[in-house]
Short mmCIF file of C-alpha atoms and ligand atoms in Angstrom, two decimals:
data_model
loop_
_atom_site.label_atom_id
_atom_site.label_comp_id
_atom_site.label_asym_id
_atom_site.label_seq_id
_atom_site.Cartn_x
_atom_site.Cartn_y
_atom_site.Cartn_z
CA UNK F 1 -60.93 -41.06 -17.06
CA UNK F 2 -62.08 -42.89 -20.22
CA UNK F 3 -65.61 -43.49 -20.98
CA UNK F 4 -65.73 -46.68 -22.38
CA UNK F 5 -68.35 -49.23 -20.38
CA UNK F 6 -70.43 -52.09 -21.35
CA UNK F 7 -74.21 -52.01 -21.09
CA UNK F 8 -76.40 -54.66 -21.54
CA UNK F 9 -72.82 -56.76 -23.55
CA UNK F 10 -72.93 -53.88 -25.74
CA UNK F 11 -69.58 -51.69 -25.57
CA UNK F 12 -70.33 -48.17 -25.35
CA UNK F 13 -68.30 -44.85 -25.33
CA UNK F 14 -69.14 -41.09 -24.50
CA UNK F 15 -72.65 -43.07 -24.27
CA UNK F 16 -72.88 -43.63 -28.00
CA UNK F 17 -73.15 -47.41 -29.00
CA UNK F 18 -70.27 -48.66 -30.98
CA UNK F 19 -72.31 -51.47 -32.41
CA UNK F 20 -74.38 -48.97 -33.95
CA UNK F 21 -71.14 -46.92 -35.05
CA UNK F 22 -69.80 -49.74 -36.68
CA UNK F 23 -73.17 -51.17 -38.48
CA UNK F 24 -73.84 -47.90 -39.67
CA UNK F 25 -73.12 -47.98 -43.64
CA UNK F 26 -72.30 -43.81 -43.55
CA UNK F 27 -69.04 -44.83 -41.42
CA UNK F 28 -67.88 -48.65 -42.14
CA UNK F 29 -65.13 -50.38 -40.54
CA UNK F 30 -62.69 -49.73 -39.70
CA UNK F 31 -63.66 -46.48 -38.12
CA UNK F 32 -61.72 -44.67 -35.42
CA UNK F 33 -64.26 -43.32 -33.21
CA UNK F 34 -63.22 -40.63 -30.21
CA UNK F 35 -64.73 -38.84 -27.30
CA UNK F 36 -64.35 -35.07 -27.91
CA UNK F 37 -65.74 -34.09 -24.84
CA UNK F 38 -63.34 -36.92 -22.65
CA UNK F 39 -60.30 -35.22 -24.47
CA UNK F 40 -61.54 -32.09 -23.46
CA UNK F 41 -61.81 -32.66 -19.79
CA UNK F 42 -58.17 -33.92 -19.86
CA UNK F 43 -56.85 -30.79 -21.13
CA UNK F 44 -59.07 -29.29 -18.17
CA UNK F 45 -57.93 -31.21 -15.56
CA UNK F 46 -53.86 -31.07 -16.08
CA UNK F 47 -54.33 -27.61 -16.76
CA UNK F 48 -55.91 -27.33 -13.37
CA UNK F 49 -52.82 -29.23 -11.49
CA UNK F 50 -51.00 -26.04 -12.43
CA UNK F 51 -53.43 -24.24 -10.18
CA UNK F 52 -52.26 -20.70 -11.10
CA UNK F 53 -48.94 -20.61 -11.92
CA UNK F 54 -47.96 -19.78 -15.17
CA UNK F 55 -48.15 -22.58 -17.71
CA UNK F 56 -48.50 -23.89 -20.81
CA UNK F 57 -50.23 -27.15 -21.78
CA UNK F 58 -48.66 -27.37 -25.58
CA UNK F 59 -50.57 -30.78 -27.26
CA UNK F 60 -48.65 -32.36 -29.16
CA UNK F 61 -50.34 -32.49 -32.65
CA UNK F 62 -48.48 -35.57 -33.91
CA UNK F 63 -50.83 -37.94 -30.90
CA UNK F 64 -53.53 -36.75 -32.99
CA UNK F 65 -54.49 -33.94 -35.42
CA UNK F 66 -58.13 -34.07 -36.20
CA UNK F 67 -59.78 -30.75 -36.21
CA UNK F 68 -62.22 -31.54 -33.84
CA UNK F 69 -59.88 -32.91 -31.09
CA UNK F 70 -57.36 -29.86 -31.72
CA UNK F 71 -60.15 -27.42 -31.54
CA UNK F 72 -61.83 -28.86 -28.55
CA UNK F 73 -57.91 -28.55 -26.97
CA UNK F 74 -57.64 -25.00 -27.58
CA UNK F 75 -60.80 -24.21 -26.62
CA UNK F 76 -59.99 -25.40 -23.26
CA UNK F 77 -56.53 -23.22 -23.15
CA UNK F 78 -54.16 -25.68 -24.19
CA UNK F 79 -51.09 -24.57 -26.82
CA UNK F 80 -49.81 -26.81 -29.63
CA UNK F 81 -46.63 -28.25 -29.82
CA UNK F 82 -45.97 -29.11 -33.45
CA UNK F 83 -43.32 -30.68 -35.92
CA UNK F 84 -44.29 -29.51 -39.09
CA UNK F 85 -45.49 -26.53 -40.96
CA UNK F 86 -48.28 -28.63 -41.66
CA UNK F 87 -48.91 -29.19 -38.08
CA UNK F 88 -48.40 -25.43 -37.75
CA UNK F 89 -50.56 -24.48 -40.06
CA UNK F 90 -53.21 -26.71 -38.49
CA UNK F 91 -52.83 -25.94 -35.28
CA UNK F 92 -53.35 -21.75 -35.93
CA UNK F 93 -56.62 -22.84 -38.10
CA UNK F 94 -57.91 -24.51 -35.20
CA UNK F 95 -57.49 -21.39 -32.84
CA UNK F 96 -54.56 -22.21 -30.87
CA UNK F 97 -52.95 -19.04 -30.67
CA UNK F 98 -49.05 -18.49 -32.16
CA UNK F 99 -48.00 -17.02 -28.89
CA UNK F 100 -49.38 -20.93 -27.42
CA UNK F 101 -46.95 -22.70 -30.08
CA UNK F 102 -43.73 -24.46 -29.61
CA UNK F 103 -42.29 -25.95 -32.77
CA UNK F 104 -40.18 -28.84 -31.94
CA UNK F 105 -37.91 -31.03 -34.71
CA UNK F 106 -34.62 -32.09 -35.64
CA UNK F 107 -34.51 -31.08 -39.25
CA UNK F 108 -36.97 -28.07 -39.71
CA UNK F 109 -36.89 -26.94 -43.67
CA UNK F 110 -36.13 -23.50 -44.44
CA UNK F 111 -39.96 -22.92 -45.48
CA UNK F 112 -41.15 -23.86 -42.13
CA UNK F 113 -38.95 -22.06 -40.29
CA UNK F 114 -40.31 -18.39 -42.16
CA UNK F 115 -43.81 -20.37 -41.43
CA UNK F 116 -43.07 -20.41 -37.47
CA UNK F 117 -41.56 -16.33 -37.71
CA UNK F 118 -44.31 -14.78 -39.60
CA UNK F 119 -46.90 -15.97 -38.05
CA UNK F 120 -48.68 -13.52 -35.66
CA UNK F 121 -47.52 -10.14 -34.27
CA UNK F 122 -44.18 -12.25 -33.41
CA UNK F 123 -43.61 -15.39 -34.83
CA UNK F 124 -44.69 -18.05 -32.35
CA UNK F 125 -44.06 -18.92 -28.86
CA UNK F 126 -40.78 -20.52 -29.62
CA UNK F 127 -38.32 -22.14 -32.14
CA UNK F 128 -36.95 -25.03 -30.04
CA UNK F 129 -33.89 -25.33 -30.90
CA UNK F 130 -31.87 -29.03 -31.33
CA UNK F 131 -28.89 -28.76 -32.46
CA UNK F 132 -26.06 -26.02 -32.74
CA UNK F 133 -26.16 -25.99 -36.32
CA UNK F 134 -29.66 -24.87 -36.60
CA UNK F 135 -29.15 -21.67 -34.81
CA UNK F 136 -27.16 -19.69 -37.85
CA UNK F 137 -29.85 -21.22 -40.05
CA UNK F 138 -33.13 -19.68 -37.93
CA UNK F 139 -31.04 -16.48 -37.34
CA UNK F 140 -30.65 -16.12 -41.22
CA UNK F 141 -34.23 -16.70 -41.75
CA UNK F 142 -35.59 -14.16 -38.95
CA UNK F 143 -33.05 -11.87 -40.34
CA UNK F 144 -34.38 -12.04 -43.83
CA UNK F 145 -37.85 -11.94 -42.44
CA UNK F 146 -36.79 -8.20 -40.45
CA UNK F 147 -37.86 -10.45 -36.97
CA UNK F 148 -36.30 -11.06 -34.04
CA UNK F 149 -37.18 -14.98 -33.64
CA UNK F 150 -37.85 -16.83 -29.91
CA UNK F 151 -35.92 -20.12 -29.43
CA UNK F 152 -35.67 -22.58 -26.54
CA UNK F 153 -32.99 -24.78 -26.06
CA UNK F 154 -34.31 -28.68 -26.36
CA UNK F 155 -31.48 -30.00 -24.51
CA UNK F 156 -30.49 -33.90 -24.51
CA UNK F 157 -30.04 -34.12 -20.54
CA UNK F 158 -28.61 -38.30 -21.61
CA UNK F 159 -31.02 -39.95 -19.75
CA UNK F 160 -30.35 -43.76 -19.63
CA UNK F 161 -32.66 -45.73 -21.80
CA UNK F 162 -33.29 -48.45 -19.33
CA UNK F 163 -33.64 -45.29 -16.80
CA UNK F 164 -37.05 -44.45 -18.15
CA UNK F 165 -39.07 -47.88 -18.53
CA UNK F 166 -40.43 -47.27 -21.92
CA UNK F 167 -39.44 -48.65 -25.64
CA UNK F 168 -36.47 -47.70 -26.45
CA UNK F 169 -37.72 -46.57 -30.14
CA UNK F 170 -39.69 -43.89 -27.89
CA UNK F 171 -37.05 -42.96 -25.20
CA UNK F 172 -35.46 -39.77 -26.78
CA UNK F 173 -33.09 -37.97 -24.20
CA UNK F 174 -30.35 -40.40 -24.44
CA UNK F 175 -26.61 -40.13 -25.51
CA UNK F 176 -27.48 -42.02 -28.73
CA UNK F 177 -30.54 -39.78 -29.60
CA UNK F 178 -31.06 -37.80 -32.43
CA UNK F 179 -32.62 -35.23 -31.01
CA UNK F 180 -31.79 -32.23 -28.48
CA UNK F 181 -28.57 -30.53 -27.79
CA UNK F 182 -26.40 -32.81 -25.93
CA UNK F 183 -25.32 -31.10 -22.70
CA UNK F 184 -21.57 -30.95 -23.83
CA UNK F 185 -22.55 -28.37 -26.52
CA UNK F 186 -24.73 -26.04 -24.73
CA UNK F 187 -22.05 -23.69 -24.21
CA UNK F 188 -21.33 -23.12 -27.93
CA UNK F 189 -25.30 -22.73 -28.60
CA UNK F 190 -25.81 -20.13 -26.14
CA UNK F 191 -22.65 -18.21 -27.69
CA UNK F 192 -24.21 -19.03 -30.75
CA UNK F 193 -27.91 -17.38 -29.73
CA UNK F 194 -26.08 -14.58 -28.09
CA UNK F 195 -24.38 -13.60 -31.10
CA UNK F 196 -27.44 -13.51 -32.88
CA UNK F 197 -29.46 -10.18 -33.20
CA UNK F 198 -31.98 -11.70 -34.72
CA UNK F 199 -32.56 -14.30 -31.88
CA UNK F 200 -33.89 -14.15 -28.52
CA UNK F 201 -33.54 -17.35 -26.18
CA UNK F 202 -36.86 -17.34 -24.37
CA UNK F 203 -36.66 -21.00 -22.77
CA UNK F 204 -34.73 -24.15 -21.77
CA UNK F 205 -36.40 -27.70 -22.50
CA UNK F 206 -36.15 -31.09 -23.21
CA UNK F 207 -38.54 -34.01 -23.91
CA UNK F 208 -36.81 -37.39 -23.15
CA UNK F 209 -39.52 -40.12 -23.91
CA UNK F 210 -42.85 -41.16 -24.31
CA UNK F 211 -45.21 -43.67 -22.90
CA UNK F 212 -43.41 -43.48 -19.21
CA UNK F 213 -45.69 -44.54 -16.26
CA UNK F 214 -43.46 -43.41 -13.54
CA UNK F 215 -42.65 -40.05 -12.31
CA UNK F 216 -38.93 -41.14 -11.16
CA UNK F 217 -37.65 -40.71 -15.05
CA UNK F 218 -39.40 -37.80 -16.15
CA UNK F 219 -38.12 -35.87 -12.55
CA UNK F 220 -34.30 -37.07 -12.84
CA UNK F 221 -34.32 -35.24 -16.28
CA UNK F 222 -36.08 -32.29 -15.40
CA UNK F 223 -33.57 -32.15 -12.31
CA UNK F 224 -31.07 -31.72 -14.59
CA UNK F 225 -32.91 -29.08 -16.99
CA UNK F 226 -33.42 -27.06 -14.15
CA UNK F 227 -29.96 -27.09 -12.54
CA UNK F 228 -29.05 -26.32 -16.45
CA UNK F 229 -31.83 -23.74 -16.18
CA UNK F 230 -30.53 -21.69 -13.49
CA UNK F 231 -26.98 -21.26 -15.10
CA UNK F 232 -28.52 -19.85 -18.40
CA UNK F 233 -30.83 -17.72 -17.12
CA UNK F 234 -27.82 -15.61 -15.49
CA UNK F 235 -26.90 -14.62 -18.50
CA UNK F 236 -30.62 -14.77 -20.70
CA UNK F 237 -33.76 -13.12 -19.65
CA UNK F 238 -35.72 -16.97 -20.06
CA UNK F 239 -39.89 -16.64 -19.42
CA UNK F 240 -40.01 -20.16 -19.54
CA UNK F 241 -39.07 -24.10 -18.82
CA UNK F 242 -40.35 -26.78 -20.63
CA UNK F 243 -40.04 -30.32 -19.66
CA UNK F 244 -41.63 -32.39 -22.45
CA UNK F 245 -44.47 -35.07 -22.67
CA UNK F 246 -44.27 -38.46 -22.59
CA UNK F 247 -46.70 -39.18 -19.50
CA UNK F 248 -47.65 -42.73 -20.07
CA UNK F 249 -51.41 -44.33 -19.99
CA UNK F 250 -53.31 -47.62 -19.08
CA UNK F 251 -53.14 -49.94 -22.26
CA UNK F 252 -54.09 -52.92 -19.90
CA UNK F 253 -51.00 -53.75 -18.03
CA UNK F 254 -51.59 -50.61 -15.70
CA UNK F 255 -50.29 -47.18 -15.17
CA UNK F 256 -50.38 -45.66 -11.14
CA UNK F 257 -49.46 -42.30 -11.94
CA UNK F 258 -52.07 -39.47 -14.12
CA UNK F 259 -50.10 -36.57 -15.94
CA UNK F 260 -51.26 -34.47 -13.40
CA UNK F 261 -48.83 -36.57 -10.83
CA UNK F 262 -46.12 -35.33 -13.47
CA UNK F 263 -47.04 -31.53 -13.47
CA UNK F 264 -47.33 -31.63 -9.43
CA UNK F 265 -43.75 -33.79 -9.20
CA UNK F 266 -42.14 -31.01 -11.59
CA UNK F 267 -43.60 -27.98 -9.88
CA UNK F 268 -42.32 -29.38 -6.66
CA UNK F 269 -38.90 -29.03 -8.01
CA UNK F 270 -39.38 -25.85 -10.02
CA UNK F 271 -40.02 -24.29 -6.71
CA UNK F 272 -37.61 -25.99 -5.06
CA UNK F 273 -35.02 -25.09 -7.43
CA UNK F 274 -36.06 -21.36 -7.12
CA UNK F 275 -37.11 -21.41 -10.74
CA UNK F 276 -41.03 -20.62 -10.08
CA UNK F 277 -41.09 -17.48 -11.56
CA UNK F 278 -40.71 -18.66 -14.47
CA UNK F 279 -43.53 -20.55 -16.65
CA UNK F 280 -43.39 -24.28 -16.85
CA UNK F 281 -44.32 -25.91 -20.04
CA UNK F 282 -45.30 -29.31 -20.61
CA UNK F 283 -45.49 -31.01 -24.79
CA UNK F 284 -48.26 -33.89 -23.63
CA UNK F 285 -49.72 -35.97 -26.41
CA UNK F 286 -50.88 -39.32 -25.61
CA UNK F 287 -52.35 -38.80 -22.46
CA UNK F 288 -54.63 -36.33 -23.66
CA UNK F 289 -56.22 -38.68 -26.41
CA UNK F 290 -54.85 -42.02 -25.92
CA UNK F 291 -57.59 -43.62 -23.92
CA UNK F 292 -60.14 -41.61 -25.51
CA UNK F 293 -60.21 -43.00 -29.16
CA UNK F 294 -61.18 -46.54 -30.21
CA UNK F 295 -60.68 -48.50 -33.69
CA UNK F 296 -63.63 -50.56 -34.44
CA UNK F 297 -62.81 -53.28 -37.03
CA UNK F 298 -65.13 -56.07 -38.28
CA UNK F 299 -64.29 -59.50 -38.33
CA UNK F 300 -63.63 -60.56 -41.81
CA UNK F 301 -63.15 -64.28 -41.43
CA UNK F 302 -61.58 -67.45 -38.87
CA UNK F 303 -58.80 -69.72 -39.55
CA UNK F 304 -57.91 -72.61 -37.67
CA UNK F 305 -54.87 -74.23 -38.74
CA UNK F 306 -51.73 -76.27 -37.74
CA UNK F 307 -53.59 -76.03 -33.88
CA UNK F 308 -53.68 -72.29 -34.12
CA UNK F 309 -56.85 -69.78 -34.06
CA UNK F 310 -56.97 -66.37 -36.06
CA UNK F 311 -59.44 -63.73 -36.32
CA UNK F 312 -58.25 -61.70 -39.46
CA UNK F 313 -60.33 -58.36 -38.69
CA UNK F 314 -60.70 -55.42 -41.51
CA UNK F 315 -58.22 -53.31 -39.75
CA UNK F 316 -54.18 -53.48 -40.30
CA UNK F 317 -51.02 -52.33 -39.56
CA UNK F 318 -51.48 -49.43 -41.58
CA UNK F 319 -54.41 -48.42 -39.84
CA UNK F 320 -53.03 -48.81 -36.59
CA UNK F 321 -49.25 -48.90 -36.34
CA UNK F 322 -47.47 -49.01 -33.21
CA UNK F 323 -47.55 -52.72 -32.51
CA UNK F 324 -45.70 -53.30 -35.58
CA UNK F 325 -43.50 -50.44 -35.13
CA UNK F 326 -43.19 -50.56 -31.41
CA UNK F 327 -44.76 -54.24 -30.38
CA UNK F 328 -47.22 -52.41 -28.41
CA UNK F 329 -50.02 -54.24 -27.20
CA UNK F 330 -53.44 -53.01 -27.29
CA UNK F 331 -56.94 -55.10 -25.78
CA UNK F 332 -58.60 -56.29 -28.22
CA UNK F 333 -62.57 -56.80 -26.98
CA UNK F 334 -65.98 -57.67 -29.10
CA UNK F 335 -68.15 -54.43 -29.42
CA UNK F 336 -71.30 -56.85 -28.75
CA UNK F 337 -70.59 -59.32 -26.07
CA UNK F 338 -72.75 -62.43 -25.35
CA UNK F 339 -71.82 -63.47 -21.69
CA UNK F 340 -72.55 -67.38 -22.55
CA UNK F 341 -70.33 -67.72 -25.07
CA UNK F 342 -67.20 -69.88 -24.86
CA UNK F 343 -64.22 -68.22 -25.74
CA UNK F 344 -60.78 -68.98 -27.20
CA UNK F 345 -57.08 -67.64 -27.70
CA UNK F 346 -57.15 -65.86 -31.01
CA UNK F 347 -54.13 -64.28 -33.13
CA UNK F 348 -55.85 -61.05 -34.24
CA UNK F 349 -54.76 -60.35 -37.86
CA UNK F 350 -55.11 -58.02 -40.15
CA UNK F 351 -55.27 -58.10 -43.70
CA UNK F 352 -52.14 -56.41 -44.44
CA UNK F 353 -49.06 -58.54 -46.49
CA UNK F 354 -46.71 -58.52 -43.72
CA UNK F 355 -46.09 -61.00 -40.30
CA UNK F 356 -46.04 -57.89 -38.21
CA UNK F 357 -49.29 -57.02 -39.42
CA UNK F 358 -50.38 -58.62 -35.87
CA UNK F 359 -52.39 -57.60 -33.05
CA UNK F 360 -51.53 -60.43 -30.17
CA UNK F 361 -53.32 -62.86 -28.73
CA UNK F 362 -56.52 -62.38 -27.35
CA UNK F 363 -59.36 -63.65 -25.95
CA UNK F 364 -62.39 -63.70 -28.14
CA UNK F 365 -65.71 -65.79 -28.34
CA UNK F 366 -66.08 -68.45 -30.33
CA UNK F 367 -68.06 -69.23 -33.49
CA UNK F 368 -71.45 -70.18 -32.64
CA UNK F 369 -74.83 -69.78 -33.35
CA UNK F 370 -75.70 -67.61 -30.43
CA UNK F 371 -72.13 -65.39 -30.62
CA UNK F 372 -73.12 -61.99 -32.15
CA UNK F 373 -69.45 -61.60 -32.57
CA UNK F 374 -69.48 -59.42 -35.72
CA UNK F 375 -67.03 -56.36 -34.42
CA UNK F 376 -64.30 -55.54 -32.10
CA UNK F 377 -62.89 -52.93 -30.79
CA UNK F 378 -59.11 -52.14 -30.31
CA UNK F 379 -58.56 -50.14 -27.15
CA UNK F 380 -56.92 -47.23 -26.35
CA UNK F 381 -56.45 -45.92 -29.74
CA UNK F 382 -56.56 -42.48 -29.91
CA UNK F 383 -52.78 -41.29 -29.81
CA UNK F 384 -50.52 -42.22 -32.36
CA UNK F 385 -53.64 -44.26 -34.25
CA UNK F 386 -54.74 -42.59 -37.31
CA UNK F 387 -51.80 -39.85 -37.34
CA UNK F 388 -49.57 -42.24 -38.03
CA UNK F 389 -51.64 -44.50 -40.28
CA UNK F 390 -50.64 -45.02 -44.55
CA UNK F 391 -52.18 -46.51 -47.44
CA UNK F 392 -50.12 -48.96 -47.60
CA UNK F 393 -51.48 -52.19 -49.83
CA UNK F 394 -54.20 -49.85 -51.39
CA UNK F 395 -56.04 -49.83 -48.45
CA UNK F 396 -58.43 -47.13 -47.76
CA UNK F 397 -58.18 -44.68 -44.70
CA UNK F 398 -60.27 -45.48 -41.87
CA UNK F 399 -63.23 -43.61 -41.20
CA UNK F 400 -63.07 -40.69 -37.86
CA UNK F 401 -66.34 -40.66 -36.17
CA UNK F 402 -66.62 -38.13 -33.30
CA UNK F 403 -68.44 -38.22 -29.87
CA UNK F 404 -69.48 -34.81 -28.31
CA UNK F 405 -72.95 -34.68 -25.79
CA UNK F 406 -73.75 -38.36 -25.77
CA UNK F 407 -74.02 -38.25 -29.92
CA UNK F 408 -71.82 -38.30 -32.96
CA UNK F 409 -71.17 -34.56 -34.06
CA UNK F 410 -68.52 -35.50 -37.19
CA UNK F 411 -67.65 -37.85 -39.22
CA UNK F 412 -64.95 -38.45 -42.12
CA UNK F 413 -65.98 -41.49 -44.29
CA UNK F 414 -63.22 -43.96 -45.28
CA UNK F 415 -61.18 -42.37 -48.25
CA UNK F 416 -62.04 -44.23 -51.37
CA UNK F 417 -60.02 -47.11 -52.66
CA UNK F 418 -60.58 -45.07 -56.53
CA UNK F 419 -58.75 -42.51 -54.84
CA UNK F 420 -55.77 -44.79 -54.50
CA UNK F 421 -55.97 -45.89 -57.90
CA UNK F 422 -55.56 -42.76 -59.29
CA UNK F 423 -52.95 -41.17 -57.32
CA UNK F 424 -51.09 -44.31 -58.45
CA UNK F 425 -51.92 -44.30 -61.97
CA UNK F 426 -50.96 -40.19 -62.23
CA UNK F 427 -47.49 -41.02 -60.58
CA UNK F 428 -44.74 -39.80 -63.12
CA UNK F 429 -47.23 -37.70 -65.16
CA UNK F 430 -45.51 -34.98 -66.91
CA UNK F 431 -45.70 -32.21 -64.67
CA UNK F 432 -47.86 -28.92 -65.92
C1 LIG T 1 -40.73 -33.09 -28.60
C2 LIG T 1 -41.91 -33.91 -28.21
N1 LIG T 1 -42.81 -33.38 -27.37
C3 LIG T 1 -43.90 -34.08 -27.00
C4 LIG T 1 -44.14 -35.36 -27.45
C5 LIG T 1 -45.38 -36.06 -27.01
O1 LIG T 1 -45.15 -37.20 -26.30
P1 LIG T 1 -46.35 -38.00 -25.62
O2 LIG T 1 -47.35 -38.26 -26.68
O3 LIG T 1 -45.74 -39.24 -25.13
O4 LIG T 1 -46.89 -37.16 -24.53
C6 LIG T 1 -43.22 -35.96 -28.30
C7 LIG T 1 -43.44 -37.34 -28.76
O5 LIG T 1 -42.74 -37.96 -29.48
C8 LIG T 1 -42.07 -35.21 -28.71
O6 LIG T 1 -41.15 -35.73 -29.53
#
């Protein structure tokens, strides 16, 4: 459960004060602050709805991939689900284990493919495989490596987009998805794996969408995983079935189900579908960080024009993304709230050259002598946040501060805007 309260106006999480986050001159604004230890216990906690079946809670890096928070993940026993060498490469430094790593993607290079088979005794957990194509390609490079290579089939189970109640830019087992192996060609990839020395299927999956905040969705497509399940493991010796992320949290507008309602829903079926010796997987991302990170921007300046209110805050699009990418809506609150104050519809802005560079409309206090209203803090920030954020207009990268024992343990400062300048003034040097 998040840890975010109010005492005494002031807005407080994993009982450090954001006011004094944000005032402090070390950090600035904007500065993405997170609860290590909340992120923690939500590893904990779905890895207990397992009880003591065989599992594997594999984070997905891409949510969020500071050290800390990745750390404090494995240290609980989670795994890493990653999409990058990079992510790879962090994941191992932060002690997740290879035999905990699934590497999902639809276009994995060459390099990061050897990356994913060297590592360890024997290559990682699992190659997931998502399209037919890409099985000669990992065979050649486990071959070349002397390996035999562990893959998973990500199937595409073509789950209707309107099916899962979620964006569609984030619903990802339908027939129009990139990703996965559509049912239709499973057939040729498992001649495909079996005709591969160098490859050993080890697992069946599929991920089909993120942000859901129903169980009905997520079960229909492991239904269909499963049934898929039980024909392929006639003829492969599978340890494992993974059914994706995607479990969906509170950004305001509600959410009655917790992931562990999704891991107690699938096992249900597993067993039911006489599958329960086998391991079940799950790739969660959001819901392990989501609610536990906050942006805290200052307010730069007011503008009241043509009967419309803005607060332009020091935070933009490029800090936080997804409502321009995906019009997600986040609550916008002041970090220091006087209870007196009258309050007003604002457009929250950022500073950012472009109309989606927009937060919604929210309520704020007004300007007045007695309003303290210096900060706010965007909710439920800490998936897809700073992972996804650029440095776009020049602007520097926020500043990380993190929460662990009622105190801040680490901190990255904002990246400096000289930093910027240079990188751009060195593009098209002649390369050394
Ligand atoms: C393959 C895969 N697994 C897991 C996830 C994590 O999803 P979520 O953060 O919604 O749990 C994603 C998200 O895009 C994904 O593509």
């Amino acid at each position: 459960m998040p840890t975010l309260r109010r005492s005494d106006g002031v807005l407080v999480l994993g009982n450090v004060s954001l006011a004094e986050v944000a005032r402090d001159p070390r950090f600035g604004t904007p500065a993405y602050v997170y609860d290590v230890d909340a992120i923690a216990a939500e590893g904990r906690d779905l890895r207990a709805a397992f009880d003591d079946a065989p599992h594997l809670v594999a984070y997905a890096v891409k949510a969020n991939s500071a050290g800390p928070i990745v750390k404090a993940l494995a240290a609980v026993g989670c795994g890493a689900d990653v999409v990058s060498g990079a992510e790879l490469t962090l994941a191992l430094r932060c002690g997740v284990s290879p035999e905990s790593v699934v590497f999902s993607g639809v276009a994995k290079t060459d390099a990061e493919l050897d990356l994913a088979i060297g590592s360890g005794e024997r290559g990682i957990c699992s190659i997931q495989v998502e399209s037919v194509e890409e099985i000669p390609r990992i065979a050649a490079r486990a071959a070349a490596a002397g390996r035999v290579a562990r893959v998973s089939l990500r199937i595409n189970p073509g789950v209707d987009k309107e099916a899962l109640d979620t964006h569609s830019y984030i619903a990802t087992g339908h027939d129009e998805a990139k990703f996965g192996v559509p049912l239709s060609s499973v057939p040729g990839a498992l001649d495909r794996v079996s005709r591969s020395p160098s490859l050993r299927l080890v697992g069946v999956g599929s991920h089909v969408g993120s942000q859901l905040t129903a169980v009905d969705g997520y079960v229909a497509s492991a239904r269909a995983l499963f049934e898929l399940t039980r024909e392929v493991r006639a003829r492969f010796p599978l340890t494992f079935v993974d059914t994706g992320g995607g479990f969906g949290i509170d950004y305001g507008e509600g959410c009655p189900v917790r992931p562990a309602d999704f891991v107690r829903a699938t096992r249900a079926l597993q067993k039911e579908k006489g599958l329960d010796d086998l391991a079940l997987y799950c790739e969660p991302g959001r819901s392990l960080v989501g609610a536990h990170g906050v942006l805290v921007a200052s307010i730069i300046q007011r503008k009241v024009a043509e009967g419309r209110r803005w607060t332009m805050i020091d935070a933009g699009m490029n800090d936080l993304m997804r409502p321009a990418l995906y019009q997600a809506r986040h609550r916008i609150v002041p970090v220091v709230l006087d209870a007196a104050a009258a309050a007003s519809a604002y457009h929250v802005v950022g500073p950012v050259c472009e109309s989606s560079d927009d937060f919604g409309v929210h309520d704020l206090p007004d300007d007045t002598a007695q309003s303290h209203l210096r900060e706010v803090a965007i909710l439920d920030a800490g998936a897809y946040g700073y992972s996804m954020a650029s440095r776009y207009n020049g602007r520097a990268m926020a500043s990380e501060v993190f929460l662990s024992g009622g105190k801040i343990v680490g901190a990255t400062a904002r990246s400096a805007v000289e930093e910027w300048v240079q990188d751009r003034l060195r593009a098209g040097a002649p390369l050394v």
